[in-house]
XYZ file of C-alpha atoms in Angstrom:
477
model
C -16.055 10.739 0.867
C -16.810 7.254 -0.375
C -13.614 5.197 -0.256
C -13.134 1.664 -1.563
C -10.280 -0.336 -0.047
C -8.895 -3.339 -1.926
C -6.519 -6.091 -0.770
C -4.007 -7.711 -3.157
C -4.645 -6.504 -6.706
C -2.414 -8.949 -8.624
C -2.862 -6.984 -11.834
C -6.642 -7.494 -11.975
C -7.561 -3.820 -12.481
C -10.263 -4.532 -15.049
C -12.146 -6.778 -12.636
C -11.801 -4.385 -9.711
C -13.017 -1.397 -11.702
C -15.887 -3.448 -13.172
C -17.116 -4.406 -9.705
C -16.905 -0.789 -8.545
C -18.846 0.237 -11.639
C -21.572 -2.304 -10.834
C -21.740 -1.020 -7.275
C -22.091 2.589 -8.380
C -24.782 1.774 -10.926
C -26.802 -0.390 -8.572
C -26.629 1.872 -5.515
C -26.697 5.197 -7.333
C -23.518 6.397 -5.623
C -20.137 7.714 -6.701
C -16.913 6.179 -5.408
C -14.375 8.944 -4.838
C -11.200 7.009 -4.078
C -9.816 3.486 -4.475
C -6.968 2.397 -2.184
C -5.047 -0.777 -3.111
C -2.919 -2.400 -0.409
C -0.149 -3.884 -2.523
C 0.811 -6.500 -5.125
C -0.537 -3.992 -7.607
C 1.680 -5.234 -10.466
C 2.030 -2.127 -12.628
C 3.476 -4.121 -15.531
C 4.018 -2.056 -18.678
C 5.737 -4.626 -20.872
C 7.810 -7.800 -20.937
C 10.814 -6.081 -19.328
C 8.698 -5.159 -16.301
C 7.254 -8.657 -16.202
C 10.739 -10.130 -16.011
C 11.555 -7.822 -13.079
C 8.615 -9.136 -11.048
C 9.444 -11.680 -8.337
C 6.732 -14.277 -8.847
C 6.788 -17.961 -9.782
C 6.718 -18.446 -13.561
C 3.209 -19.887 -13.505
C 1.929 -16.559 -12.086
C 3.938 -14.298 -14.397
C 1.126 -12.680 -16.384
C 0.725 -9.246 -17.951
C -2.548 -8.540 -16.185
C -4.574 -5.537 -17.315
C -2.551 -2.568 -16.025
C -0.765 -1.993 -19.349
C -4.072 -0.892 -20.885
C -4.215 2.038 -18.444
C -0.543 2.877 -18.962
C -0.854 2.960 -22.753
C -4.041 5.024 -22.725
C -6.227 2.271 -24.104
C -8.300 2.658 -20.928
C -8.590 5.314 -18.224
C -9.104 4.545 -14.546
C -12.732 5.375 -13.729
C -11.839 6.096 -10.090
C -8.933 8.037 -8.589
C -6.641 5.242 -7.361
C -3.685 5.189 -4.970
C -1.634 2.163 -4.002
C 1.373 0.948 -2.074
C 3.804 -1.731 -3.201
C 3.792 -5.317 -2.014
C 6.144 -8.234 -2.595
C 5.021 -9.072 -6.137
C 5.587 -5.919 -8.135
C 7.075 -4.669 -11.392
C 10.308 -3.664 -9.668
C 11.670 -1.799 -12.722
C 8.659 0.489 -12.840
C 8.163 1.231 -9.146
C 11.903 1.791 -8.585
C 11.724 4.789 -10.946
C 8.986 6.277 -8.733
C 10.433 5.561 -5.307
C 9.298 9.024 -4.126
C 5.848 8.334 -5.554
C 4.150 9.338 -8.774
C 1.541 8.544 -11.406
C 1.922 5.111 -12.997
C -0.986 5.945 -15.305
C -3.564 8.739 -15.476
C -5.536 8.768 -12.194
C -3.436 5.946 -10.677
C -0.882 7.122 -8.098
C 1.875 5.132 -6.366
C 2.731 6.343 -2.843
C 6.404 5.392 -3.222
C 8.576 3.346 -0.893
C 7.043 5.447 1.856
C 4.747 8.387 1.399
C 2.075 10.704 2.750
C -0.603 12.413 0.644
C -3.874 14.222 1.232
C -7.155 13.711 -0.559
C -10.300 15.627 0.316
C -8.768 16.496 3.668
C -7.902 12.876 4.479
C -4.264 12.329 5.393
C -3.034 8.970 4.094
C 0.357 7.478 5.024
C 1.717 4.335 3.407
C 4.684 1.966 3.659
C 5.411 -0.244 0.663
C 6.959 -3.710 0.676
C 7.270 -6.373 3.339
C 9.506 -6.770 6.377
C 12.624 -8.925 6.247
C 15.033 -8.627 9.124
C 18.182 -9.283 7.080
C 17.594 -6.294 4.800
C 15.789 -3.928 7.149
C 18.836 -1.872 8.189
C 20.575 -1.787 4.826
C 20.530 1.186 2.523
C 18.337 1.151 -0.559
C 21.112 -0.167 -2.765
C 19.136 -1.999 -5.462
C 19.245 -0.636 -9.009
C 18.172 -2.063 -12.374
C 18.921 -4.435 -13.941
C 17.837 -6.585 -11.029
C 19.286 -9.969 -10.233
C 17.130 -12.771 -8.896
C 18.180 -11.581 -5.448
C 17.713 -7.837 -5.806
C 14.352 -8.114 -7.541
C 13.221 -9.479 -4.153
C 15.272 -7.380 -1.759
C 14.135 -4.180 -3.497
C 10.667 -4.618 -1.985
C 11.940 -5.231 1.544
C 11.078 -2.430 3.969
C 14.026 -0.288 5.127
C 14.467 1.328 8.516
C 15.353 4.681 6.933
C 11.868 4.879 5.399
C 10.255 3.981 8.726
C 12.398 6.656 10.419
C 11.103 9.237 7.974
C 7.461 8.259 8.552
C 7.969 8.465 12.316
C 8.872 12.153 11.994
C 5.259 12.927 11.051
C 3.291 14.940 13.582
C -0.392 15.667 13.670
C -3.351 13.482 12.839
C -3.223 10.667 10.278
C -6.547 9.343 9.031
C -5.426 6.212 7.185
C -2.293 4.079 7.463
C -1.332 1.451 4.886
C 1.080 -1.460 4.827
C 1.172 -4.554 2.656
C 1.953 -7.027 5.414
C 0.081 -6.948 8.714
C 1.415 -5.100 11.751
C 3.082 -7.636 14.034
C 0.675 -9.142 16.552
C -2.426 -7.352 15.298
C -4.264 -10.679 15.469
C -4.297 -10.325 19.281
C -6.730 -7.443 18.848
C -9.346 -9.269 16.810
C -10.987 -12.668 16.641
C -7.879 -14.840 16.700
C -9.806 -18.102 16.990
C -11.799 -17.363 13.874
C -8.631 -16.409 11.995
C -7.075 -19.764 12.889
C -10.143 -21.590 11.667
C -9.721 -19.894 8.317
C -5.918 -20.172 8.168
C -4.800 -22.924 10.578
C -1.227 -22.864 9.269
C -0.783 -19.396 10.807
C -0.679 -21.056 14.230
C 3.075 -21.652 14.387
C 4.004 -18.061 13.575
C 1.314 -16.711 15.878
C 2.633 -18.795 18.753
C 6.156 -17.551 17.991
C 4.860 -13.947 17.825
C 6.391 -13.615 14.357
C 3.324 -13.217 12.140
C 3.431 -9.713 10.749
C 5.776 -6.762 10.397
C 7.471 -5.132 13.424
C 7.983 -2.015 11.302
C 4.279 -1.724 10.476
C 3.279 -2.169 14.122
C 5.841 0.450 15.178
C 4.241 2.900 12.762
C 0.682 2.002 13.765
C 1.554 2.683 17.400
C 3.395 5.905 16.595
C 0.999 7.436 14.068
C -2.229 6.201 15.717
C -4.360 6.579 12.586
C -8.115 6.123 12.600
C -7.797 3.226 10.153
C -5.029 0.849 9.117
C -5.412 -1.324 6.010
C -3.272 -4.268 4.893
C -3.344 -7.298 2.591
C -0.650 -9.951 1.909
C -2.026 -12.902 3.916
C -5.052 -13.444 1.658
C -7.755 -13.420 4.290
C -10.182 -10.816 5.568
C -9.579 -9.919 9.207
C -10.788 -7.017 11.336
C -9.396 -5.805 14.654
C -9.496 -2.806 16.980
C -6.165 -1.645 18.418
C -6.385 0.353 21.663
C -3.551 2.838 22.154
C -2.139 3.365 25.628
C -1.983 7.152 25.355
C -5.670 7.955 25.001
C -6.666 11.611 25.069
C -9.164 13.313 27.365
C -12.114 12.302 25.198
C -11.408 8.625 25.791
C -9.302 5.716 24.569
C -7.696 6.223 21.193
C -8.223 3.343 18.791
C -7.153 2.286 15.322
C -9.554 0.159 13.323
C -7.571 -2.458 11.407
C -8.768 -4.304 8.341
C -6.932 -6.810 6.174
C -8.479 -7.866 2.885
C -8.132 -10.853 0.578
C -6.804 -11.090 -2.963
C -8.847 -10.409 -6.073
C -10.527 -13.744 -6.770
C -14.110 -14.897 -7.278
C -15.939 -15.343 -3.983
C -13.201 -13.709 -1.910
C -13.543 -10.753 0.434
C -11.196 -8.286 -1.195
C -13.206 -5.034 -1.323
C -14.571 -2.807 1.430
C -16.570 0.397 0.973
C -16.338 3.149 3.568
C -18.100 6.470 4.027
C -15.739 8.912 5.748
C -16.447 12.519 6.706
C -14.086 14.964 5.034
C -13.736 18.724 5.486
C -13.522 19.330 1.743
C -16.317 18.936 -0.821
C -15.910 17.011 -4.083
C -14.370 16.891 -6.581
C -11.380 15.616 -4.642
C -7.800 16.223 -5.741
C -4.687 14.400 -4.631
C -2.234 16.711 -2.851
C 1.264 16.507 -1.447
C 1.574 16.674 2.328
C 3.728 19.695 3.203
C 5.143 18.153 6.352
C 6.152 14.992 4.494
C 7.897 17.037 1.806
C 9.811 18.898 4.512
C 10.870 15.558 6.038
C 12.150 14.278 2.680
C 14.098 17.505 2.222
C 15.655 17.673 5.696
C 16.611 13.977 5.889
C 18.155 13.652 2.434
C 21.689 13.698 3.846
C 20.865 10.806 6.186
C 19.904 8.358 3.457
C 22.140 5.528 2.314
C 22.115 3.821 -1.082
C 24.600 1.087 -0.289
C 24.542 -2.328 1.365
C 26.074 -0.833 4.473
C 24.203 -0.739 7.753
C 22.020 2.343 8.197
C 21.495 3.760 11.670
C 19.325 6.693 12.704
C 20.842 9.909 14.090
C 22.737 9.393 17.334
C 23.708 11.924 20.039
C 27.386 11.051 19.681
C 27.536 11.948 16.010
C 24.548 14.097 15.120
C 23.499 17.519 16.355
C 19.890 16.937 15.335
C 18.000 13.838 16.445
C 14.399 14.678 15.566
C 13.430 15.672 12.042
C 9.826 16.526 12.722
C 9.707 19.714 10.645
C 9.567 23.156 12.160
C 6.965 25.610 10.886
C 9.779 27.403 9.045
C 10.776 24.198 7.218
C 7.178 23.574 6.207
C 6.849 27.156 4.960
C 10.042 26.747 2.905
C 8.545 23.742 1.135
C 5.315 25.581 0.418
C 7.357 28.387 -1.105
C 9.256 25.937 -3.323
C 5.927 24.653 -4.628
C 4.569 28.231 -4.980
C 1.842 27.499 -2.460
C 0.236 24.872 -4.705
C 0.480 21.342 -3.290
C -1.950 19.721 -5.735
C -0.017 16.866 -7.338
C 0.342 17.809 -11.024
C -1.167 15.549 -13.672
C 2.229 15.137 -15.306
C 2.098 11.471 -16.252
C 3.637 10.576 -19.601
C 4.313 7.108 -20.932
C 7.967 6.930 -21.811
C 10.398 4.534 -23.363
C 12.296 2.652 -20.736
C 14.988 0.022 -20.566
C 17.037 -1.826 -18.018
C 19.929 0.673 -17.953
C 18.938 2.785 -14.959
C 16.029 4.787 -16.410
C 15.156 8.225 -15.050
C 11.471 8.885 -14.644
C 10.552 12.434 -15.624
C 8.128 12.782 -12.726
C 10.824 11.859 -10.211
C 13.281 14.247 -11.825
C 10.817 17.163 -11.693
C 9.785 16.326 -8.123
C 13.375 16.220 -6.853
C 14.322 19.406 -8.702
C 11.342 21.269 -7.248
C 12.034 20.035 -3.724
C 15.736 20.823 -4.107
C 17.048 17.319 -3.443
C 19.164 14.936 -5.503
C 17.515 12.175 -7.482
C 18.963 8.862 -6.291
C 16.826 7.046 -8.863
C 18.609 8.656 -11.803
C 21.366 7.702 -14.229
C 23.274 10.770 -13.010
C 23.229 9.823 -9.340
C 26.692 9.844 -7.789
C 28.299 6.421 -7.633
C 29.979 7.574 -4.406
C 26.654 7.604 -2.572
C 26.037 4.073 -3.862
C 29.324 2.649 -2.655
C 29.608 4.515 0.651
C 27.298 4.934 3.589
C 25.268 8.029 4.226
C 27.576 11.057 4.446
C 25.496 12.338 7.327
C 25.722 9.195 9.390
C 29.152 7.966 10.384
C 27.663 4.985 12.179
C 27.145 3.077 8.932
C 28.965 -0.235 9.073
C 29.404 -3.445 7.170
C 26.722 -6.078 7.178
C 28.117 -9.531 7.697
C 25.139 -11.371 6.298
C 24.967 -12.513 2.699
C 24.378 -9.862 0.047
C 20.806 -10.900 -0.511
C 18.673 -13.743 0.680
C 16.381 -15.297 -1.849
C 13.861 -15.515 0.903
C 10.784 -17.048 0.159
C 8.296 -14.720 0.960
C 6.476 -16.718 -1.719
C 4.494 -18.906 0.636
C 1.329 -20.632 -0.457
C -1.415 -18.929 1.475
C -4.084 -21.209 0.145
C -7.131 -20.615 -1.992
C -9.708 -22.030 0.351
C -12.971 -20.129 0.198
C -14.454 -18.888 3.443
C -17.194 -16.905 1.743
C -20.021 -18.483 3.719
C -18.500 -18.107 7.175
C -20.174 -15.453 9.287
C -18.058 -12.848 11.038
C -18.086 -13.228 14.796
C -17.913 -10.283 17.197
C -14.440 -9.602 18.546
C -13.867 -9.157 22.238
C -11.412 -6.277 21.760
C -13.860 -3.848 20.192
C -16.606 -3.308 17.673
C -15.463 -4.311 14.193
C -18.914 -4.237 12.615
C -18.009 -1.031 10.783
C -15.376 -2.990 8.901
C -17.333 -6.153 8.208
C -20.875 -5.187 7.253
C -21.861 -6.888 4.023
C -23.976 -5.843 1.089
C -25.425 -8.046 -1.600
C -23.245 -8.566 -4.636
C -26.292 -8.977 -6.882
C -29.498 -7.750 -5.237
C -32.902 -8.672 -6.639
C -33.465 -5.105 -7.814
C -31.112 -5.563 -10.743
C -30.202 -8.286 -13.178
C -26.509 -9.121 -13.627
C -25.060 -8.754 -17.096
C -24.493 -12.450 -17.652
C -22.839 -11.922 -21.027
C -20.033 -10.097 -19.259
C -20.269 -12.164 -16.070
C -21.544 -15.591 -17.125
C -20.638 -17.067 -13.771
C -22.218 -14.383 -11.596
C -24.321 -16.610 -9.361
C -23.167 -16.943 -5.770
C -23.717 -13.805 -3.725
C -24.063 -12.693 -0.139
C -27.720 -11.788 0.189
C -28.357 -8.991 2.653
C -31.095 -9.695 5.205
C -32.571 -6.268 4.530
C -32.070 -3.488 2.065
C -28.784 -1.718 2.766
C -28.121 1.938 2.017
C -24.691 3.367 1.297
C -25.751 6.891 2.217
C -25.229 7.142 6.004
C -21.931 8.740 6.983
C -19.253 6.626 8.603
C -20.893 3.364 7.655
C -18.859 0.629 6.048
C -20.065 -1.919 3.544
C -18.354 -4.756 1.821
C -18.776 -6.170 -1.645
C -17.569 -9.673 -1.239
C -17.689 -11.508 -4.516
C -17.511 -11.258 -8.230
C -17.348 -14.355 -10.342
C -16.345 -14.910 -13.915
C -15.310 -17.941 -15.903
C -11.651 -17.229 -15.239
C -8.872 -19.166 -13.634
C -7.626 -17.968 -10.266
C -5.325 -14.934 -10.166
C -2.678 -16.122 -7.743
């Protein structure tokens, strides 16, 4: 399967799809899947735009609305996680995941899907300690505070993801796993982003929740974005199997801007032939079903099951629980193409996809106008350890830091001492001599990374990177 991974999208779908189209035409290949690592900005209209936590100067419609309205159709099956600059109104409706447009799927606050045999797990949002142990209390219409806190990672979602057993191929988070820079070329990273030094010295750069999941799930790959710089690392797990040390190859990518390293192309072996369909993961569905009673939708403190109050501590599904879910879905786990554009407003909309999903799985829909106000005002009925949080209701934290727009496009990648990252950093030419760029569409398409020799995209398990597209546009973010 040929997979393209993208960093921060920032609503620039047209540009991303155009670059992928150029790649396919030039190399004679077909991209099977696009994975976006957050800040997707699925903005449908002005109401969604107002729900997005970004400075006013960056509050733009982008190009997603064209795909939502049907004016355009995504040329590549696309999945994405949420970041910290999102259309909160829209993604809130699909907190369990769903289609935001035909062929564009949101993984939800946390989610696991399968595509062509690949198992992909994702965690949306960014880590903020003050909100991490609260319930998911935010509901439209969002205040200036809740439009930010709604994208903060919650411990209940991490708990659910940690119940997964079996192999995970790809893990996703918007912000980097905490301390991942220790497992790559830290010196080179500091040369690119010297203002990371203070947080790196304090061991606070990154998400503890994402690192906890990376260590627990041990996927083959982990992709992130958020910090607007390309960075590769190899994480060695302590519990290697008999065949050797288990590793996770980490790659962070930049934001969608001219000359920036925001796309990576991978060839990954899959057990299933094309065409590839997106499918639910049966074990994940069983986890959602069995942990429903543990969830909290209030500001109260959420704690995981405890021996003093709970008879069950682990919710890794039994084979019987997995079979029950398969029966509910009549043995067909292919995610239905049930996207419909619908009228929406700020008064707690119910997304039809979420309603159908919850009804099929046999769980309540907490993202519905009919959801019980009791569950919103009280802690989880299954967890008597919920308590009051003494901190302020919401902090207007300023995850809106200026990460800089300095271009490092001409800096060569250096080998890391922790492992071979060449699979994640190999470059291909953005405009090889064998083809002529369409300069009417891309009048500024000039600077490229010229490959030293002709590069093929055919070999399995090779990774290539398309590093730059340029147009006469202003910067995205």
